[in-house]
C-alpha cells in the first residue's frame, strides 16, 4: 500500500502562538547560556543541542498545559531535528538581513520555530517520510555546517555573535550561495544512494556479482558499455510483473534480437537473467539461490563480459563469452 502525503485542517491559535514564541525565546536564552558554559566547540553539536533543548522545553510545558506525557519517541526525535534545522535557517536569515540585536535574534528564531511547526502540523507524515526527512535534515546540517567554519564560532549566549558586522552584503550572498550549492550536492548524493536505478548502485551490484564469481573460483566479468545500453533497454520493458517473468517481450522477441541495434556481438555464448527486484537483491539472493539456471548464468566461467540495469521494478543481467 502506498502512503500518501495527506493535508488536513490545522487551525492557528493566535494566543497560543504568541505564548509559544515567548516560551521558545526563553528556552533559546537558557540553552545558549548552557552551551556557553559547556564550551562546546562544534557548531553542528551546538545546533543539535539547541534543537533538542527547545523540544524538551516545549514537551515539559505541554505536561502542564495539555496534560500530555513526556515521551521520547520518533516524533520527539523528528521535532528536535526540525527545530535544529529551523534554528540554522534562522541563523542564515539573521546573517542575510544583518540583524545584530540579541533580543531581536532570539525572537526572530522563536517566531520561525512557531511558523514552521504550524506548517508541518498541516501534514500527516508517514513513518517512511518521517525517517527520510530526518535523515535529510541531519545530512544537510552536518555537511553545510562543517563546510562553513563560521558556524563553529557564531552560536553563543543571547546569539550576540551570530552576525559578523564587518562583512558586507556581498559576503552574505556568497556564503548563502556556497551553502545552497553544498546542500544541493549532498541532496543529489543522497538521492543517488537511494535510487536503485542509479549508475552508482548498478556498479555496486555488479561488483557484488564479481565477488561471488571470485568466491566460486570464476574470473571476474568485464563491464561492457554496449551491453549496458542493451540491458537498460530490456529493463525498461518491465519483463517481470508480480511473480511472473518472461524473457519474451510484447513483440515476441528475445534480447538477442536487439543486439545489433546496440552494437553487441553475440557470436559466442550469451544469457539473460531477469528478476522483479532491485539488482542488489537479485544478485546476492534471487539468482544466487535459483534452481532454474540463473545461478549458472551468473557464475558461468565461459562468460567474460556483461552488464546490469534496473528499471520499472526489474533487474536485468546480460552476459556473453
PDB file of N, CA, C and O in Angstrom, residues 182-240:
ATOM      1  N   UNK A 182      26.395  23.445  -1.683  1.00  0.00           N
ATOM      2  CA  UNK A 182      26.810  22.262  -0.916  1.00  0.00           C
ATOM      3  C   UNK A 182      25.624  21.388  -0.560  1.00  0.00           C
ATOM      4  O   UNK A 182      25.698  20.152  -0.614  1.00  0.00           O
ATOM      5  N   UNK A 183      24.503  22.033  -0.189  1.00  0.00           N
ATOM      6  CA  UNK A 183      23.287  21.284   0.141  1.00  0.00           C
ATOM      7  C   UNK A 183      22.804  20.514  -1.069  1.00  0.00           C
ATOM      8  O   UNK A 183      22.435  19.338  -0.972  1.00  0.00           O
ATOM      9  N   UNK A 184      22.808  21.173  -2.234  1.00  0.00           N
ATOM     10  CA  UNK A 184      22.329  20.511  -3.452  1.00  0.00           C
ATOM     11  C   UNK A 184      23.192  19.309  -3.798  1.00  0.00           C
ATOM     12  O   UNK A 184      22.681  18.255  -4.203  1.00  0.00           O
ATOM     13  N   UNK A 185      24.507  19.456  -3.623  1.00  0.00           N
ATOM     14  CA  UNK A 185      25.418  18.342  -3.898  1.00  0.00           C
ATOM     15  C   UNK A 185      25.107  17.162  -2.980  1.00  0.00           C
ATOM     16  O   UNK A 185      25.032  16.016  -3.430  1.00  0.00           O
ATOM     17  N   UNK A 186      24.933  17.452  -1.692  1.00  0.00           N
ATOM     18  CA  UNK A 186      24.673  16.377  -0.734  1.00  0.00           C
ATOM     19  C   UNK A 186      23.306  15.741  -0.962  1.00  0.00           C
ATOM     20  O   UNK A 186      23.160  14.519  -0.840  1.00  0.00           O
ATOM     21  N   UNK A 187      22.306  16.556  -1.306  1.00  0.00           N
ATOM     22  CA  UNK A 187      20.976  16.014  -1.596  1.00  0.00           C
ATOM     23  C   UNK A 187      21.026  15.108  -2.818  1.00  0.00           C
ATOM     24  O   UNK A 187      20.418  14.033  -2.845  1.00  0.00           O
ATOM     25  N   UNK A 188      21.788  15.532  -3.844  1.00  0.00           N
ATOM     26  CA  UNK A 188      21.931  14.707  -5.050  1.00  0.00           C
ATOM     27  C   UNK A 188      22.611  13.378  -4.723  1.00  0.00           C
ATOM     28  O   UNK A 188      22.242  12.330  -5.266  1.00  0.00           O
ATOM     29  N   UNK A 189      23.601  13.425  -3.822  1.00  0.00           N
ATOM     30  CA  UNK A 189      24.293  12.193  -3.430  1.00  0.00           C
ATOM     31  C   UNK A 189      23.349  11.255  -2.693  1.00  0.00           C
ATOM     32  O   UNK A 189      23.363  10.038  -2.917  1.00  0.00           O
ATOM     33  N   UNK A 190      22.512  11.817  -1.823  1.00  0.00           N
ATOM     34  CA  UNK A 190      21.544  11.003  -1.087  1.00  0.00           C
ATOM     35  C   UNK A 190      20.540  10.380  -2.038  1.00  0.00           C
ATOM     36  O   UNK A 190      20.204   9.194  -1.936  1.00  0.00           O
ATOM     37  N   UNK A 191      20.050  11.179  -3.003  1.00  0.00           N
ATOM     38  CA  UNK A 191      19.091  10.669  -3.986  1.00  0.00           C
ATOM     39  C   UNK A 191      19.707   9.542  -4.808  1.00  0.00           C
ATOM     40  O   UNK A 191      19.045   8.546  -5.120  1.00  0.00           O
ATOM     41  N   UNK A 192      20.989   9.699  -5.163  1.00  0.00           N
ATOM     42  CA  UNK A 192      21.663   8.663  -5.943  1.00  0.00           C
ATOM     43  C   UNK A 192      21.804   7.378  -5.139  1.00  0.00           C
ATOM     44  O   UNK A 192      21.599   6.280  -5.659  1.00  0.00           O
ATOM     45  N   UNK A 193      22.121   7.524  -3.834  1.00  0.00           N
ATOM     46  CA  UNK A 193      22.261   6.344  -2.978  1.00  0.00           C
ATOM     47  C   UNK A 193      20.938   5.605  -2.814  1.00  0.00           C
ATOM     48  O   UNK A 193      20.911   4.382  -2.676  1.00  0.00           O
ATOM     49  N   UNK A 194      19.823   6.355  -2.803  1.00  0.00           N
ATOM     50  CA  UNK A 194      18.514   5.748  -2.599  1.00  0.00           C
ATOM     51  C   UNK A 194      17.885   5.236  -3.882  1.00  0.00           C
ATOM     52  O   UNK A 194      16.903   4.487  -3.834  1.00  0.00           O
ATOM     53  N   UNK A 195      18.429   5.614  -5.033  1.00  0.00           N
ATOM     54  CA  UNK A 195      17.833   5.248  -6.321  1.00  0.00           C
ATOM     55  C   UNK A 195      18.458   3.954  -6.839  1.00  0.00           C
ATOM     56  O   UNK A 195      19.621   3.934  -7.220  1.00  0.00           O
ATOM     57  N   UNK A 196      17.695   2.845  -6.865  1.00  0.00           N
ATOM     58  CA  UNK A 196      18.251   1.571  -7.354  1.00  0.00           C
ATOM     59  C   UNK A 196      18.601   1.610  -8.828  1.00  0.00           C
ATOM     60  O   UNK A 196      19.303   0.736  -9.325  1.00  0.00           O
ATOM     61  N   UNK A 197      18.139   2.631  -9.535  1.00  0.00           N
ATOM     62  CA  UNK A 197      18.383   2.767 -10.965  1.00  0.00           C
ATOM     63  C   UNK A 197      19.695   3.498 -11.261  1.00  0.00           C
ATOM     64  O   UNK A 197      20.190   3.469 -12.400  1.00  0.00           O
ATOM     65  N   UNK A 198      20.256   4.142 -10.222  1.00  0.00           N
ATOM     66  CA  UNK A 198      21.446   4.969 -10.442  1.00  0.00           C
ATOM     67  C   UNK A 198      22.649   4.128 -10.867  1.00  0.00           C
ATOM     68  O   UNK A 198      22.773   2.962 -10.497  1.00  0.00           O
ATOM     69  N   UNK A 199      23.521   4.730 -11.636  1.00  0.00           N
ATOM     70  CA  UNK A 199      24.726   4.050 -12.137  1.00  0.00           C
ATOM     71  C   UNK A 199      25.596   3.585 -10.971  1.00  0.00           C
ATOM     72  O   UNK A 199      26.201   2.515 -11.018  1.00  0.00           O
ATOM     73  N   UNK A 200      25.630   4.377  -9.903  1.00  0.00           N
ATOM     74  CA  UNK A 200      26.431   4.022  -8.729  1.00  0.00           C
ATOM     75  C   UNK A 200      25.923   2.726  -8.115  1.00  0.00           C
ATOM     76  O   UNK A 200      26.712   1.829  -7.791  1.00  0.00           O
ATOM     77  N   UNK A 201      24.603   2.613  -7.929  1.00  0.00           N
ATOM     78  CA  UNK A 201      24.029   1.402  -7.347  1.00  0.00           C
ATOM     79  C   UNK A 201      24.233   0.196  -8.254  1.00  0.00           C
ATOM     80  O   UNK A 201      24.495  -0.910  -7.785  1.00  0.00           O
ATOM     81  N   UNK A 202      24.103   0.399  -9.572  1.00  0.00           N
ATOM     82  CA  UNK A 202      24.280  -0.692 -10.527  1.00  0.00           C
ATOM     83  C   UNK A 202      25.724  -1.199 -10.482  1.00  0.00           C
ATOM     84  O   UNK A 202      25.980  -2.411 -10.498  1.00  0.00           O
ATOM     85  N   UNK A 203      26.681  -0.283 -10.406  1.00  0.00           N
ATOM     86  CA  UNK A 203      28.085  -0.674 -10.349  1.00  0.00           C
ATOM     87  C   UNK A 203      28.389  -1.437  -9.053  1.00  0.00           C
ATOM     88  O   UNK A 203      29.188  -2.386  -9.054  1.00  0.00           O
ATOM     89  N   UNK A 204      27.753  -1.031  -7.946  1.00  0.00           N
ATOM     90  CA  UNK A 204      27.952  -1.747  -6.687  1.00  0.00           C
ATOM     91  C   UNK A 204      27.416  -3.181  -6.788  1.00  0.00           C
ATOM     92  O   UNK A 204      28.043  -4.122  -6.310  1.00  0.00           O
ATOM     93  N   UNK A 205      26.232  -3.325  -7.415  1.00  0.00           N
ATOM     94  CA  UNK A 205      25.643  -4.658  -7.590  1.00  0.00           C
ATOM     95  C   UNK A 205      26.513  -5.517  -8.514  1.00  0.00           C
ATOM     96  O   UNK A 205      26.683  -6.720  -8.285  1.00  0.00           O
ATOM     97  N   UNK A 206      27.085  -4.898  -9.559  1.00  0.00           N
ATOM     98  CA  UNK A 206      27.963  -5.618 -10.481  1.00  0.00           C
ATOM     99  C   UNK A 206      29.237  -6.065  -9.744  1.00  0.00           C
ATOM    100  O   UNK A 206      29.767  -7.154 -10.000  1.00  0.00           O
ATOM    101  N   UNK A 207      29.702  -5.221  -8.824  1.00  0.00           N
ATOM    102  CA  UNK A 207      30.856  -5.590  -8.011  1.00  0.00           C
ATOM    103  C   UNK A 207      30.544  -6.777  -7.105  1.00  0.00           C
ATOM    104  O   UNK A 207      31.390  -7.667  -6.916  1.00  0.00           O
ATOM    105  N   UNK A 208      29.317  -6.809  -6.568  1.00  0.00           N
ATOM    106  CA  UNK A 208      28.899  -7.945  -5.747  1.00  0.00           C
ATOM    107  C   UNK A 208      28.863  -9.228  -6.576  1.00  0.00           C
ATOM    108  O   UNK A 208      29.261 -10.302  -6.104  1.00  0.00           O
ATOM    109  N   UNK A 209      28.397  -9.112  -7.810  1.00  0.00           N
ATOM    110  CA  UNK A 209      28.359 -10.257  -8.717  1.00  0.00           C
ATOM    111  C   UNK A 209      29.770 -10.801  -8.934  1.00  0.00           C
ATOM    112  O   UNK A 209      30.002 -12.018  -8.876  1.00  0.00           O
ATOM    113  N   UNK A 210      30.710  -9.913  -9.180  1.00  0.00           N
ATOM    114  CA  UNK A 210      32.091 -10.346  -9.418  1.00  0.00           C
ATOM    115  C   UNK A 210      32.726 -10.952  -8.168  1.00  0.00           C
ATOM    116  O   UNK A 210      33.537 -11.887  -8.263  1.00  0.00           O
ATOM    117  N   UNK A 211      32.360 -10.449  -6.987  1.00  0.00           N
ATOM    118  CA  UNK A 211      32.864 -11.037  -5.751  1.00  0.00           C
ATOM    119  C   UNK A 211      32.367 -12.475  -5.602  1.00  0.00           C
ATOM    120  O   UNK A 211      33.108 -13.360  -5.177  1.00  0.00           O
ATOM    121  N   UNK A 212      31.105 -12.687  -5.976  1.00  0.00           N
ATOM    122  CA  UNK A 212      30.546 -14.040  -5.916  1.00  0.00           C
ATOM    123  C   UNK A 212      31.249 -14.968  -6.903  1.00  0.00           C
ATOM    124  O   UNK A 212      31.493 -16.140  -6.601  1.00  0.00           O
ATOM    125  N   UNK A 213      31.585 -14.439  -8.078  1.00  0.00           N
ATOM    126  CA  UNK A 213      32.309 -15.247  -9.062  1.00  0.00           C
ATOM    127  C   UNK A 213      33.688 -15.644  -8.515  1.00  0.00           C
ATOM    128  O   UNK A 213      34.105 -16.805  -8.644  1.00  0.00           O
ATOM    129  N   UNK A 214      34.377 -14.702  -7.914  1.00  0.00           N
ATOM    130  CA  UNK A 214      35.700 -14.989  -7.346  1.00  0.00           C
ATOM    131  C   UNK A 214      35.586 -16.033  -6.233  1.00  0.00           C
ATOM    132  O   UNK A 214      36.406 -16.956  -6.143  1.00  0.00           O
ATOM    133  N   UNK A 215      34.562 -15.872  -5.366  1.00  0.00           N
ATOM    134  CA  UNK A 215      34.364 -16.834  -4.281  1.00  0.00           C
ATOM    135  C   UNK A 215      34.101 -18.240  -4.809  1.00  0.00           C
ATOM    136  O   UNK A 215      34.396 -19.229  -4.123  1.00  0.00           O
ATOM    137  N   UNK A 216      33.565 -18.323  -6.015  1.00  0.00           N
ATOM    138  CA  UNK A 216      33.261 -19.620  -6.611  1.00  0.00           C
ATOM    139  C   UNK A 216      34.322 -20.049  -7.628  1.00  0.00           C
ATOM    140  O   UNK A 216      34.071 -20.928  -8.458  1.00  0.00           O
ATOM    141  N   UNK A 217      35.487 -19.426  -7.548  1.00  0.00           N
ATOM    142  CA  UNK A 217      36.601 -19.808  -8.397  1.00  0.00           C
ATOM    143  C   UNK A 217      36.462 -19.433  -9.851  1.00  0.00           C
ATOM    144  O   UNK A 217      37.048 -20.084 -10.725  1.00  0.00           O
ATOM    145  N   UNK A 218      35.684 -18.367 -10.128  1.00  0.00           N
ATOM    146  CA  UNK A 218      35.447 -17.929 -11.503  1.00  0.00           C
ATOM    147  C   UNK A 218      36.023 -16.527 -11.686  1.00  0.00           C
ATOM    148  O   UNK A 218      35.972 -15.701 -10.777  1.00  0.00           O
ATOM    149  N   UNK A 219      36.592 -16.261 -12.860  1.00  0.00           N
ATOM    150  CA  UNK A 219      37.168 -14.942 -13.120  1.00  0.00           C
ATOM    151  C   UNK A 219      36.094 -13.860 -13.174  1.00  0.00           C
ATOM    152  O   UNK A 219      34.924 -14.137 -13.459  1.00  0.00           O
ATOM    153  N   UNK A 220      36.496 -12.645 -12.908  1.00  0.00           N
ATOM    154  CA  UNK A 220      35.572 -11.513 -12.907  1.00  0.00           C
ATOM    155  C   UNK A 220      35.062 -11.210 -14.315  1.00  0.00           C
ATOM    156  O   UNK A 220      35.778 -11.431 -15.296  1.00  0.00           O
ATOM    157  N   UNK A 221      33.844 -10.667 -14.370  1.00  0.00           N
ATOM    158  CA  UNK A 221      33.293 -10.184 -15.640  1.00  0.00           C
ATOM    159  C   UNK A 221      33.798  -8.780 -15.911  1.00  0.00           C
ATOM    160  O   UNK A 221      33.959  -7.978 -14.994  1.00  0.00           O
ATOM    161  N   UNK A 222      34.049  -8.478 -17.177  1.00  0.00           N
ATOM    162  CA  UNK A 222      34.383  -7.118 -17.581  1.00  0.00           C
ATOM    163  C   UNK A 222      33.098  -6.365 -17.913  1.00  0.00           C
ATOM    164  O   UNK A 222      32.214  -6.895 -18.597  1.00  0.00           O
ATOM    165  N   UNK A 223      33.000  -5.148 -17.416  1.00  0.00           N
ATOM    166  CA  UNK A 223      31.828  -4.301 -17.722  1.00  0.00           C
ATOM    167  C   UNK A 223      31.888  -3.864 -19.176  1.00  0.00           C
ATOM    168  O   UNK A 223      32.929  -3.432 -19.665  1.00  0.00           O
ATOM    169  N   UNK A 224      30.748  -3.970 -19.872  1.00  0.00           N
ATOM    170  CA  UNK A 224      30.682  -3.579 -21.277  1.00  0.00           C
ATOM    171  C   UNK A 224      29.581  -2.530 -21.452  1.00  0.00           C
ATOM    172  O   UNK A 224      28.411  -2.781 -21.162  1.00  0.00           O
ATOM    173  N   UNK A 225      29.959  -1.345 -21.911  1.00  0.00           N
ATOM    174  CA  UNK A 225      29.004  -0.244 -22.041  1.00  0.00           C
ATOM    175  C   UNK A 225      27.927  -0.504 -23.086  1.00  0.00           C
ATOM    176  O   UNK A 225      26.783  -0.063 -22.922  1.00  0.00           O
ATOM    177  N   UNK A 226      28.289  -1.195 -24.181  1.00  0.00           N
ATOM    178  CA  UNK A 226      27.286  -1.502 -25.192  1.00  0.00           C
ATOM    179  C   UNK A 226      26.240  -2.472 -24.639  1.00  0.00           C
ATOM    180  O   UNK A 226      25.031  -2.321 -24.879  1.00  0.00           O
ATOM    181  N   UNK A 227      26.708  -3.466 -23.901  1.00  0.00           N
ATOM    182  CA  UNK A 227      25.768  -4.394 -23.267  1.00  0.00           C
ATOM    183  C   UNK A 227      24.905  -3.645 -22.253  1.00  0.00           C
ATOM    184  O   UNK A 227      23.707  -3.932 -22.102  1.00  0.00           O
ATOM    185  N   UNK A 228      25.505  -2.685 -21.575  1.00  0.00           N
ATOM    186  CA  UNK A 228      24.754  -1.881 -20.596  1.00  0.00           C
ATOM    187  C   UNK A 228      23.578  -1.167 -21.267  1.00  0.00           C
ATOM    188  O   UNK A 228      22.464  -1.125 -20.714  1.00  0.00           O
ATOM    189  N   UNK A 229      23.799  -0.614 -22.456  1.00  0.00           N
ATOM    190  CA  UNK A 229      22.712   0.054 -23.182  1.00  0.00           C
ATOM    191  C   UNK A 229      21.622  -0.948 -23.558  1.00  0.00           C
ATOM    192  O   UNK A 229      20.425  -0.641 -23.478  1.00  0.00           O
ATOM    193  N   UNK A 230      22.034  -2.147 -23.955  1.00  0.00           N
ATOM    194  CA  UNK A 230      21.067  -3.195 -24.289  1.00  0.00           C
ATOM    195  C   UNK A 230      20.291  -3.620 -23.042  1.00  0.00           C
ATOM    196  O   UNK A 230      19.064  -3.812 -23.094  1.00  0.00           O
ATOM    197  N   UNK A 231      20.984  -3.772 -21.931  1.00  0.00           N
ATOM    198  CA  UNK A 231      20.338  -4.194 -20.686  1.00  0.00           C
ATOM    199  C   UNK A 231      19.357  -3.132 -20.192  1.00  0.00           C
ATOM    200  O   UNK A 231      18.267  -3.457 -19.713  1.00  0.00           O
ATOM    201  N   UNK A 232      19.733  -1.860 -20.303  1.00  0.00           N
ATOM    202  CA  UNK A 232      18.812  -0.788 -19.915  1.00  0.00           C
ATOM    203  C   UNK A 232      17.541  -0.846 -20.757  1.00  0.00           C
ATOM    204  O   UNK A 232      16.432  -0.635 -20.249  1.00  0.00           O
ATOM    205  N   UNK A 233      17.707  -1.115 -22.046  1.00  0.00           N
ATOM    206  CA  UNK A 233      16.569  -1.234 -22.958  1.00  0.00           C
ATOM    207  C   UNK A 233      15.668  -2.384 -22.528  1.00  0.00           C
ATOM    208  O   UNK A 233      14.438  -2.251 -22.487  1.00  0.00           O
ATOM    209  N   UNK A 234      16.272  -3.517 -22.158  1.00  0.00           N
ATOM    210  CA  UNK A 234      15.500  -4.675 -21.724  1.00  0.00           C
ATOM    211  C   UNK A 234      14.777  -4.395 -20.396  1.00  0.00           C
ATOM    212  O   UNK A 234      13.605  -4.751 -20.232  1.00  0.00           O
ATOM    213  N   UNK A 235      15.462  -3.758 -19.476  1.00  0.00           N
ATOM    214  CA  UNK A 235      14.861  -3.460 -18.167  1.00  0.00           C
ATOM    215  C   UNK A 235      13.679  -2.505 -18.298  1.00  0.00           C
ATOM    216  O   UNK A 235      12.707  -2.597 -17.539  1.00  0.00           O
ATOM    217  N   UNK A 236      13.749  -1.595 -19.258  1.00  0.00           N
ATOM    218  CA  UNK A 236      12.681  -0.602 -19.434  1.00  0.00           C
ATOM    219  C   UNK A 236      11.371  -1.224 -19.897  1.00  0.00           C
ATOM    220  O   UNK A 236      10.323  -0.583 -19.858  1.00  0.00           O
ATOM    221  N   UNK A 237      11.425  -2.467 -20.351  1.00  0.00           N
ATOM    222  CA  UNK A 237      10.210  -3.137 -20.834  1.00  0.00           C
ATOM    223  C   UNK A 237       9.355  -3.684 -19.697  1.00  0.00           C
ATOM    224  O   UNK A 237       8.194  -4.039 -19.911  1.00  0.00           O
ATOM    225  N   UNK A 238       9.919  -3.795 -18.482  1.00  0.00           N
ATOM    226  CA  UNK A 238       9.162  -4.342 -17.370  1.00  0.00           C
ATOM    227  C   UNK A 238       8.765  -5.786 -17.613  1.00  0.00           C
ATOM    228  O   UNK A 238       7.585  -6.141 -17.577  1.00  0.00           O
ATOM    229  N   UNK A 239       9.767  -6.634 -17.877  1.00  0.00           N
ATOM    230  CA  UNK A 239       9.504  -8.030 -18.240  1.00  0.00           C
ATOM    231  C   UNK A 239       8.940  -8.858 -17.087  1.00  0.00           C
ATOM    232  O   UNK A 239       8.389  -9.938 -17.309  1.00  0.00           O
ATOM    233  N   UNK A 240       9.097  -8.361 -15.863  1.00  0.00           N
ATOM    234  CA  UNK A 240       8.537  -9.060 -14.700  1.00  0.00           C
ATOM    235  C   UNK A 240       7.342  -8.281 -14.151  1.00  0.00           C
ATOM    236  O   UNK A 240       7.413  -7.059 -13.978  1.00  0.00           O
TER     237      UNK A 240
END
